Amino acid sequence: MTSSTRNNPKQAAGEEAARLVKDGMVVGLGTGSTAAYAIKELGKHVAAGLKILGVPTSYQSAFLASENGIPLTTLDEHPVLDIDIDGADQVAGFIAIKGGGAAHTREKIVALSSRKFVVVVDESKCTGVLDHTVPLEILPFARKLVIKQVAELGGKAELRMGVNKDGPVISDNGNFIMDADFGTIDDPAALAEQLSQCVGIVEHGIFTKIDAVYIGKKDGSVGITSP
Ligand code: 5RP
């Protein structure tokens, strides 16, 4: 465990993970408030001379990276990244549920394109079992079929509605987002496989390949776990 003087757990986790990024790396830039702390910290390192390229996982992270002076690249230019730092909505062991910001499709593509995928969370996100709703990015045309398939898997899927926008949330890829409630998820890896088989689901928010979890604590320390 490392310790610091920061007393915001998300900030502590994000800033600590940013220390993993070294000169010359291509870095996946996650989405959400915790990943934003990592991006801002990387911006400070870039201003101090660090040479990196970032691959954003959303408009949010692209805008934030630009505002903080981080040069961007694409997966076409750099299909293999050195590291990806991203938040999560819930973590149990080394499986996470992501997509609270509707960005999990690009987040998963970037995570699976990276040699090292680091999840940054505050300690309230870490639980013994996963019971958070599972975000689904779906093709609008398949909405009713997705509801049916999720029900067959024992879940209940609801369309995510916009805030300060009438109608459904539209993802950065132009799709709908649904949140599927499965109650307690006893076998998240099996559910991930089943959701991947559903027609009309572009991507689900269960992430099963995590290399390290940085857990920010209330006292400003950061616990680091890896499989
Ligand atoms: C976005 C995500 C976020 O990483 C997740 O929702 C966590 O967000 P925050 O760090 O703001 O709590 O998956 O799609």
PDB file of C-alpha atoms and ligand atoms in Angstrom:
ATOM      1  CA  MET A   1       0.000   0.000   0.000  1.00  0.00           C
ATOM      2  CA  THR A   2       1.269   3.465  -0.831  1.00  0.00           C
ATOM      3  CA  SER A   3       0.164   6.513   1.101  1.00  0.00           C
ATOM      4  CA  SER A   4      -0.246  10.146   0.215  1.00  0.00           C
ATOM      5  CA  THR A   5      -1.668  13.332   1.640  1.00  0.00           C
ATOM      6  CA  ARG A   6      -4.682  13.308  -0.704  1.00  0.00           C
ATOM      7  CA  ASN A   7      -7.992  12.776   1.043  1.00  0.00           C
ATOM      8  CA  ASN A   8     -10.187  12.264  -2.003  1.00  0.00           C
ATOM      9  CA  PRO A   9     -10.157   8.484  -2.638  1.00  0.00           C
ATOM     10  CA  LYS A  10     -10.881   8.791  -6.375  1.00  0.00           C
ATOM     11  CA  GLN A  11      -8.156  11.388  -6.785  1.00  0.00           C
ATOM     12  CA  ALA A  12      -5.697   9.281  -4.799  1.00  0.00           C
ATOM     13  CA  ALA A  13      -6.342   6.207  -6.984  1.00  0.00           C
ATOM     14  CA  GLY A  14      -6.214   8.117 -10.273  1.00  0.00           C
ATOM     15  CA  GLU A  15      -3.070  10.061  -9.470  1.00  0.00           C
ATOM     16  CA  GLU A  16      -1.263   7.018  -8.100  1.00  0.00           C
ATOM     17  CA  ALA A  17      -2.027   4.987 -11.240  1.00  0.00           C
ATOM     18  CA  ALA A  18      -0.755   7.834 -13.421  1.00  0.00           C
ATOM     19  CA  ARG A  19       2.692   7.163 -11.907  1.00  0.00           C
ATOM     20  CA  LEU A  20       2.776   3.895 -13.896  1.00  0.00           C
ATOM     21  CA  VAL A  21       3.008   5.848 -17.143  1.00  0.00           C
ATOM     22  CA  LYS A  22       6.559   6.229 -18.454  1.00  0.00           C
ATOM     23  CA  ASP A  23       8.205   8.148 -21.273  1.00  0.00           C
ATOM     24  CA  GLY A  24       7.259   6.926 -24.738  1.00  0.00           C
ATOM     25  CA  MET A  25       4.132   5.037 -23.689  1.00  0.00           C
ATOM     26  CA  VAL A  26       0.843   4.955 -25.557  1.00  0.00           C
ATOM     27  CA  VAL A  27      -1.872   5.228 -22.915  1.00  0.00           C
ATOM     28  CA  GLY A  28      -5.568   4.402 -22.858  1.00  0.00           C
ATOM     29  CA  LEU A  29      -7.503   7.262 -21.272  1.00  0.00           C
ATOM     30  CA  GLY A  30     -10.564   6.068 -19.374  1.00  0.00           C
ATOM     31  CA  THR A  31     -13.893   7.796 -18.845  1.00  0.00           C
ATOM     32  CA  GLY A  32     -15.509   9.056 -15.635  1.00  0.00           C
ATOM     33  CA  SER A  33     -14.560  11.096 -12.604  1.00  0.00           C
ATOM     34  CA  THR A  34     -11.826   8.752 -11.308  1.00  0.00           C
ATOM     35  CA  ALA A  35     -10.112   8.305 -14.671  1.00  0.00           C
ATOM     36  CA  ALA A  36     -10.307  12.094 -15.040  1.00  0.00           C
ATOM     37  CA  TYR A  37      -7.932  12.472 -12.083  1.00  0.00           C
ATOM     38  CA  ALA A  38      -5.442  10.221 -13.864  1.00  0.00           C
ATOM     39  CA  ILE A  39      -5.779  12.247 -17.072  1.00  0.00           C
ATOM     40  CA  LYS A  40      -5.265  15.550 -15.243  1.00  0.00           C
ATOM     41  CA  GLU A  41      -2.223  14.130 -13.459  1.00  0.00           C
ATOM     42  CA  LEU A  42      -0.786  12.881 -16.761  1.00  0.00           C
ATOM     43  CA  GLY A  43      -1.316  16.377 -18.144  1.00  0.00           C
ATOM     44  CA  LYS A  44       0.929  17.730 -15.374  1.00  0.00           C
ATOM     45  CA  HIS A  45       3.597  15.134 -16.199  1.00  0.00           C
ATOM     46  CA  VAL A  46       3.382  16.056 -19.901  1.00  0.00           C
ATOM     47  CA  ALA A  47       3.817  19.725 -19.016  1.00  0.00           C
ATOM     48  CA  ALA A  48       6.938  18.680 -17.091  1.00  0.00           C
ATOM     49  CA  GLY A  49       8.372  16.904 -20.150  1.00  0.00           C
ATOM     50  CA  LEU A  50       6.828  13.405 -20.253  1.00  0.00           C
ATOM     51  CA  LYS A  51       6.341  12.232 -23.837  1.00  0.00           C
ATOM     52  CA  ILE A  52       3.213  10.100 -24.274  1.00  0.00           C
ATOM     53  CA  LEU A  53       0.325   9.605 -26.653  1.00  0.00           C
ATOM     54  CA  GLY A  54      -3.230   9.023 -25.417  1.00  0.00           C
ATOM     55  CA  VAL A  55      -6.081   6.992 -26.871  1.00  0.00           C
ATOM     56  CA  PRO A  56      -9.362   8.371 -25.480  1.00  0.00           C
ATOM     57  CA  THR A  57     -12.296   6.092 -24.641  1.00  0.00           C
ATOM     58  CA  SER A  58     -14.959   8.794 -25.099  1.00  0.00           C
ATOM     59  CA  TYR A  59     -15.558  12.378 -26.141  1.00  0.00           C
ATOM     60  CA  GLN A  60     -15.257  13.235 -22.439  1.00  0.00           C
ATOM     61  CA  SER A  61     -11.744  11.822 -22.135  1.00  0.00           C
ATOM     62  CA  ALA A  62     -10.686  13.254 -25.512  1.00  0.00           C
ATOM     63  CA  PHE A  63     -11.803  16.752 -24.486  1.00  0.00           C
ATOM     64  CA  LEU A  64     -10.145  16.446 -21.073  1.00  0.00           C
ATOM     65  CA  ALA A  65      -6.888  15.161 -22.571  1.00  0.00           C
ATOM     66  CA  SER A  66      -6.789  18.043 -25.046  1.00  0.00           C
ATOM     67  CA  GLU A  67      -7.494  20.577 -22.308  1.00  0.00           C
ATOM     68  CA  ASN A  68      -4.602  19.094 -20.332  1.00  0.00           C
ATOM     69  CA  GLY A  69      -2.108  19.081 -23.199  1.00  0.00           C
ATOM     70  CA  ILE A  70      -1.983  15.305 -23.824  1.00  0.00           C
ATOM     71  CA  PRO A  71      -1.401  14.523 -27.512  1.00  0.00           C
ATOM     72  CA  LEU A  72      -3.896  12.011 -28.880  1.00  0.00           C
ATOM     73  CA  THR A  73      -3.607   9.137 -31.289  1.00  0.00           C
ATOM     74  CA  THR A  74      -5.913   6.404 -32.556  1.00  0.00           C
ATOM     75  CA  LEU A  75      -6.112   2.615 -32.444  1.00  0.00           C
ATOM     76  CA  ASP A  76      -5.472   2.648 -36.202  1.00  0.00           C
ATOM     77  CA  GLU A  77      -2.122   4.373 -35.594  1.00  0.00           C
ATOM     78  CA  HIS A  78      -1.337   2.441 -32.396  1.00  0.00           C
ATOM     79  CA  PRO A  79      -3.290  -0.833 -32.216  1.00  0.00           C
ATOM     80  CA  VAL A  80      -1.324  -2.009 -29.160  1.00  0.00           C
ATOM     81  CA  LEU A  81      -1.222   0.276 -26.125  1.00  0.00           C
ATOM     82  CA  ASP A  82       1.237   0.056 -23.227  1.00  0.00           C
ATOM     83  CA  ILE A  83      -1.284   0.752 -20.508  1.00  0.00           C
ATOM     84  CA  ASP A  84      -4.923   1.722 -20.014  1.00  0.00           C
ATOM     85  CA  ILE A  85      -6.205   3.436 -16.859  1.00  0.00           C
ATOM     86  CA  ASP A  86      -9.963   3.455 -16.328  1.00  0.00           C
ATOM     87  CA  GLY A  87     -12.606   3.593 -13.604  1.00  0.00           C
ATOM     88  CA  ALA A  88     -15.368   1.131 -12.743  1.00  0.00           C
ATOM     89  CA  ASP A  89     -18.802   1.078 -11.160  1.00  0.00           C
ATOM     90  CA  GLN A  90     -18.187  -2.055  -9.097  1.00  0.00           C
ATOM     91  CA  VAL A  91     -15.274  -4.450  -8.676  1.00  0.00           C
ATOM     92  CA  ALA A  92     -15.189  -7.922  -7.117  1.00  0.00           C
ATOM     93  CA  GLY A  93     -11.759  -9.516  -7.227  1.00  0.00           C
ATOM     94  CA  PHE A  94     -10.557  -8.902 -10.766  1.00  0.00           C
ATOM     95  CA  ILE A  95     -13.898  -8.584 -12.501  1.00  0.00           C
ATOM     96  CA  ALA A  96     -15.496  -5.172 -12.942  1.00  0.00           C
ATOM     97  CA  ILE A  97     -18.787  -3.716 -14.070  1.00  0.00           C
ATOM     98  CA  LYS A  98     -18.327  -0.591 -16.170  1.00  0.00           C
ATOM     99  CA  GLY A  99     -20.475   1.659 -18.318  1.00  0.00           C
ATOM    100  CA  GLY A 100     -22.000   4.064 -15.813  1.00  0.00           C
ATOM    101  CA  GLY A 101     -20.910   6.771 -18.239  1.00  0.00           C
ATOM    102  CA  ALA A 102     -22.201   4.803 -21.259  1.00  0.00           C
ATOM    103  CA  ALA A 103     -18.650   4.454 -22.582  1.00  0.00           C
ATOM    104  CA  HIS A 104     -18.021   0.747 -21.927  1.00  0.00           C
ATOM    105  CA  THR A 105     -17.850  -0.340 -25.572  1.00  0.00           C
ATOM    106  CA  ARG A 106     -14.897   1.893 -26.416  1.00  0.00           C
ATOM    107  CA  GLU A 107     -13.518   1.307 -22.917  1.00  0.00           C
ATOM    108  CA  LYS A 108     -13.466  -2.455 -23.516  1.00  0.00           C
ATOM    109  CA  ILE A 109     -11.892  -2.098 -26.949  1.00  0.00           C
ATOM    110  CA  VAL A 110      -9.135   0.092 -25.501  1.00  0.00           C
ATOM    111  CA  ALA A 111      -8.665  -2.182 -22.456  1.00  0.00           C
ATOM    112  CA  LEU A 112      -8.296  -5.271 -24.636  1.00  0.00           C
ATOM    113  CA  SER A 113      -5.866  -3.396 -26.887  1.00  0.00           C
ATOM    114  CA  SER A 114      -3.599  -2.638 -23.906  1.00  0.00           C
ATOM    115  CA  ARG A 115      -0.761  -4.705 -22.449  1.00  0.00           C
ATOM    116  CA  LYS A 116      -1.815  -3.622 -18.961  1.00  0.00           C
ATOM    117  CA  PHE A 117      -5.325  -2.677 -17.873  1.00  0.00           C
ATOM    118  CA  VAL A 118      -5.450  -0.790 -14.593  1.00  0.00           C
ATOM    119  CA  VAL A 119      -8.764  -0.085 -12.852  1.00  0.00           C
ATOM    120  CA  VAL A 120      -8.944   2.925 -10.534  1.00  0.00           C
ATOM    121  CA  VAL A 121     -11.741   3.084  -7.946  1.00  0.00           C
ATOM    122  CA  ASP A 122     -12.554   4.351  -4.501  1.00  0.00           C
ATOM    123  CA  GLU A 123     -13.030   1.682  -1.882  1.00  0.00           C
ATOM    124  CA  SER A 124     -16.852   1.955  -1.915  1.00  0.00           C
ATOM    125  CA  LYS A 125     -16.810   0.280  -5.371  1.00  0.00           C
ATOM    126  CA  CYS A 126     -15.119  -2.896  -4.123  1.00  0.00           C
ATOM    127  CA  THR A 127     -17.487  -5.638  -3.046  1.00  0.00           C
ATOM    128  CA  GLY A 128     -17.344  -9.363  -2.399  1.00  0.00           C
ATOM    129  CA  VAL A 129     -19.909 -10.095  -5.103  1.00  0.00           C
ATOM    130  CA  LEU A 130     -21.170  -8.162  -8.116  1.00  0.00           C
ATOM    131  CA  ASP A 131     -24.767  -6.967  -7.896  1.00  0.00           C
ATOM    132  CA  HIS A 132     -24.630  -3.723  -9.869  1.00  0.00           C
ATOM    133  CA  THR A 133     -26.830  -3.413 -12.956  1.00  0.00           C
ATOM    134  CA  VAL A 134     -24.943  -4.351 -16.121  1.00  0.00           C
ATOM    135  CA  PRO A 135     -24.812  -1.593 -18.755  1.00  0.00           C
ATOM    136  CA  LEU A 136     -25.518  -2.786 -22.286  1.00  0.00           C
ATOM    137  CA  GLU A 137     -24.869  -0.834 -25.450  1.00  0.00           C
ATOM    138  CA  ILE A 138     -27.497  -2.015 -27.929  1.00  0.00           C
ATOM    139  CA  LEU A 139     -28.582  -1.391 -31.473  1.00  0.00           C
ATOM    140  CA  PRO A 140     -31.796   0.690 -31.294  1.00  0.00           C
ATOM    141  CA  PHE A 141     -33.455  -1.675 -33.809  1.00  0.00           C
ATOM    142  CA  ALA A 142     -32.971  -4.604 -31.374  1.00  0.00           C
ATOM    143  CA  ARG A 143     -34.415  -3.008 -28.222  1.00  0.00           C
ATOM    144  CA  LYS A 144     -37.346  -5.415 -27.695  1.00  0.00           C
ATOM    145  CA  LEU A 145     -35.275  -8.458 -28.663  1.00  0.00           C
ATOM    146  CA  VAL A 146     -32.587  -7.491 -26.147  1.00  0.00           C
ATOM    147  CA  ILE A 147     -35.207  -7.142 -23.380  1.00  0.00           C
ATOM    148  CA  LYS A 148     -36.433 -10.669 -24.230  1.00  0.00           C
ATOM    149  CA  GLN A 149     -32.969 -12.224 -24.336  1.00  0.00           C
ATOM    150  CA  VAL A 150     -31.962 -10.599 -21.045  1.00  0.00           C
ATOM    151  CA  ALA A 151     -35.193 -11.911 -19.450  1.00  0.00           C
ATOM    152  CA  GLU A 152     -34.282 -15.413 -20.666  1.00  0.00           C
ATOM    153  CA  LEU A 153     -30.986 -15.005 -18.788  1.00  0.00           C
ATOM    154  CA  GLY A 154     -32.894 -14.063 -15.621  1.00  0.00           C
ATOM    155  CA  GLY A 155     -32.456 -10.289 -15.849  1.00  0.00           C
ATOM    156  CA  LYS A 156     -34.533  -7.176 -16.425  1.00  0.00           C
ATOM    157  CA  ALA A 157     -33.224  -4.645 -18.939  1.00  0.00           C
ATOM    158  CA  GLU A 158     -34.360  -1.025 -18.971  1.00  0.00           C
ATOM    159  CA  LEU A 159     -33.532   1.712 -21.404  1.00  0.00           C
ATOM    160  CA  ARG A 160     -31.321   4.404 -19.867  1.00  0.00           C
ATOM    161  CA  MET A 161     -33.010   7.767 -20.211  1.00  0.00           C
ATOM    162  CA  GLY A 162     -31.260  11.085 -20.709  1.00  0.00           C
ATOM    163  CA  VAL A 163     -30.776  13.764 -18.084  1.00  0.00           C
ATOM    164  CA  ASN A 164     -31.253  17.259 -19.509  1.00  0.00           C
ATOM    165  CA  LYS A 165     -32.268  15.471 -22.723  1.00  0.00           C
ATOM    166  CA  ASP A 166     -35.660  14.036 -23.603  1.00  0.00           C
ATOM    167  CA  GLY A 167     -35.635  10.384 -24.618  1.00  0.00           C
ATOM    168  CA  PRO A 168     -32.910   7.750 -24.366  1.00  0.00           C
ATOM    169  CA  VAL A 169     -29.205   8.197 -23.756  1.00  0.00           C
ATOM    170  CA  ILE A 170     -27.329   7.904 -27.064  1.00  0.00           C
ATOM    171  CA  SER A 171     -23.786   6.537 -26.791  1.00  0.00           C
ATOM    172  CA  ASP A 172     -20.724   8.059 -28.467  1.00  0.00           C
ATOM    173  CA  ASN A 173     -21.276   5.353 -31.111  1.00  0.00           C
ATOM    174  CA  GLY A 174     -24.889   6.377 -31.796  1.00  0.00           C
ATOM    175  CA  ASN A 175     -26.517   3.451 -29.972  1.00  0.00           C
ATOM    176  CA  PHE A 176     -28.932   3.042 -27.034  1.00  0.00           C
ATOM    177  CA  ILE A 177     -27.814   2.102 -23.530  1.00  0.00           C
ATOM    178  CA  MET A 178     -29.775  -0.327 -21.348  1.00  0.00           C
ATOM    179  CA  ASP A 179     -29.134  -1.266 -17.724  1.00  0.00           C
ATOM    180  CA  ALA A 180     -29.799  -4.911 -16.932  1.00  0.00           C
ATOM    181  CA  ASP A 181     -30.575  -5.996 -13.376  1.00  0.00           C
ATOM    182  CA  PHE A 182     -29.538  -9.576 -12.606  1.00  0.00           C
ATOM    183  CA  GLY A 183     -29.571  -9.219  -8.818  1.00  0.00           C
ATOM    184  CA  THR A 184     -26.513 -10.902  -7.335  1.00  0.00           C
ATOM    185  CA  ILE A 185     -24.313 -12.185 -10.148  1.00  0.00           C
ATOM    186  CA  ASP A 186     -22.971 -15.548  -8.969  1.00  0.00           C
ATOM    187  CA  ASP A 187     -20.901 -16.287 -12.073  1.00  0.00           C
ATOM    188  CA  PRO A 188     -19.988 -13.002 -13.815  1.00  0.00           C
ATOM    189  CA  ALA A 189     -17.647 -14.680 -16.320  1.00  0.00           C
ATOM    190  CA  ALA A 190     -20.468 -16.995 -17.474  1.00  0.00           C
ATOM    191  CA  LEU A 191     -22.935 -14.092 -17.679  1.00  0.00           C
ATOM    192  CA  ALA A 192     -20.384 -12.123 -19.708  1.00  0.00           C
ATOM    193  CA  GLU A 193     -20.175 -14.985 -22.204  1.00  0.00           C
ATOM    194  CA  GLN A 194     -23.967 -15.280 -22.404  1.00  0.00           C
ATOM    195  CA  LEU A 195     -24.442 -11.543 -22.970  1.00  0.00           C
ATOM    196  CA  SER A 196     -21.781 -11.621 -25.691  1.00  0.00           C
ATOM    197  CA  GLN A 197     -23.944 -14.189 -27.518  1.00  0.00           C
ATOM    198  CA  CYS A 198     -27.095 -12.020 -27.497  1.00  0.00           C
ATOM    199  CA  VAL A 199     -28.107 -10.599 -30.852  1.00  0.00           C
ATOM    200  CA  GLY A 200     -28.387  -6.801 -30.822  1.00  0.00           C
ATOM    201  CA  ILE A 201     -26.077  -6.219 -27.851  1.00  0.00           C
ATOM    202  CA  VAL A 202     -23.057  -4.350 -29.175  1.00  0.00           C
ATOM    203  CA  GLU A 203     -21.149  -4.728 -25.888  1.00  0.00           C
ATOM    204  CA  HIS A 204     -21.840  -5.336 -22.212  1.00  0.00           C
ATOM    205  CA  GLY A 205     -20.163  -3.783 -19.197  1.00  0.00           C
ATOM    206  CA  ILE A 206     -18.638  -6.882 -17.559  1.00  0.00           C
ATOM    207  CA  PHE A 207     -14.828  -6.678 -17.764  1.00  0.00           C
ATOM    208  CA  THR A 208     -13.049  -9.930 -16.954  1.00  0.00           C
ATOM    209  CA  LYS A 209      -9.422  -9.140 -17.819  1.00  0.00           C
ATOM    210  CA  ILE A 210      -7.910  -6.773 -15.253  1.00  0.00           C
ATOM    211  CA  ASP A 211      -4.180  -6.543 -14.487  1.00  0.00           C
ATOM    212  CA  ALA A 212      -4.307  -4.294 -11.416  1.00  0.00           C
ATOM    213  CA  VAL A 213      -6.832  -2.495  -9.236  1.00  0.00           C
ATOM    214  CA  TYR A 214      -5.846   0.775  -7.543  1.00  0.00           C
ATOM    215  CA  ILE A 215      -8.183   1.347  -4.606  1.00  0.00           C
ATOM    216  CA  GLY A 216      -8.292   4.841  -3.132  1.00  0.00           C
ATOM    217  CA  LYS A 217      -9.065   4.942   0.586  1.00  0.00           C
ATOM    218  CA  LYS A 218     -10.603   7.672   2.726  1.00  0.00           C
ATOM    219  CA  ASP A 219      -7.264   8.295   4.474  1.00  0.00           C
ATOM    220  CA  GLY A 220      -5.635   9.087   1.108  1.00  0.00           C
ATOM    221  CA  SER A 221      -3.750   5.813   0.847  1.00  0.00           C
ATOM    222  CA  VAL A 222      -4.038   3.582  -2.205  1.00  0.00           C
ATOM    223  CA  GLY A 223      -4.253  -0.199  -2.034  1.00  0.00           C
ATOM    224  CA  ILE A 224      -2.953  -2.014  -5.091  1.00  0.00           C
ATOM    225  CA  THR A 225      -4.037  -5.544  -5.978  1.00  0.00           C
ATOM    226  CA  SER A 226      -3.143  -7.693  -8.958  1.00  0.00           C
ATOM    227  CA  PRO A 227      -4.024 -11.264  -9.899  1.00  0.00           C
TER     228      PRO A 227
HETATM  229  C1  5RP B   1     -17.848   4.997 -17.837  1.00  0.00           C
HETATM  230  C2  5RP B   1     -17.317   4.109 -16.790  1.00  0.00           C
HETATM  231  C3  5RP B   1     -16.720   4.755 -15.593  1.00  0.00           C
HETATM  232  O1  5RP B   1     -15.366   4.397 -15.525  1.00  0.00           O
HETATM  233  C4  5RP B   1     -17.471   4.311 -14.369  1.00  0.00           C
HETATM  234  O2  5RP B   1     -18.830   4.670 -14.524  1.00  0.00           O
HETATM  235  C5  5RP B   1     -16.905   4.926 -13.090  1.00  0.00           C
HETATM  236  O3  5RP B   1     -17.117   6.304 -13.076  1.00  0.00           O
HETATM  237  P1  5RP B   1     -16.619   7.224 -11.882  1.00  0.00           P
HETATM  238  O4  5RP B   1     -15.125   7.105 -11.828  1.00  0.00           O
HETATM  239  O5  5RP B   1     -17.095   8.618 -12.252  1.00  0.00           O
HETATM  240  O6  5RP B   1     -17.266   6.721 -10.601  1.00  0.00           O
HETATM  241  O7  5RP B   1     -17.338   2.906 -16.880  1.00  0.00           O
HETATM  242  O8  5RP B   1     -18.536   4.279 -18.833  1.00  0.00           O
END
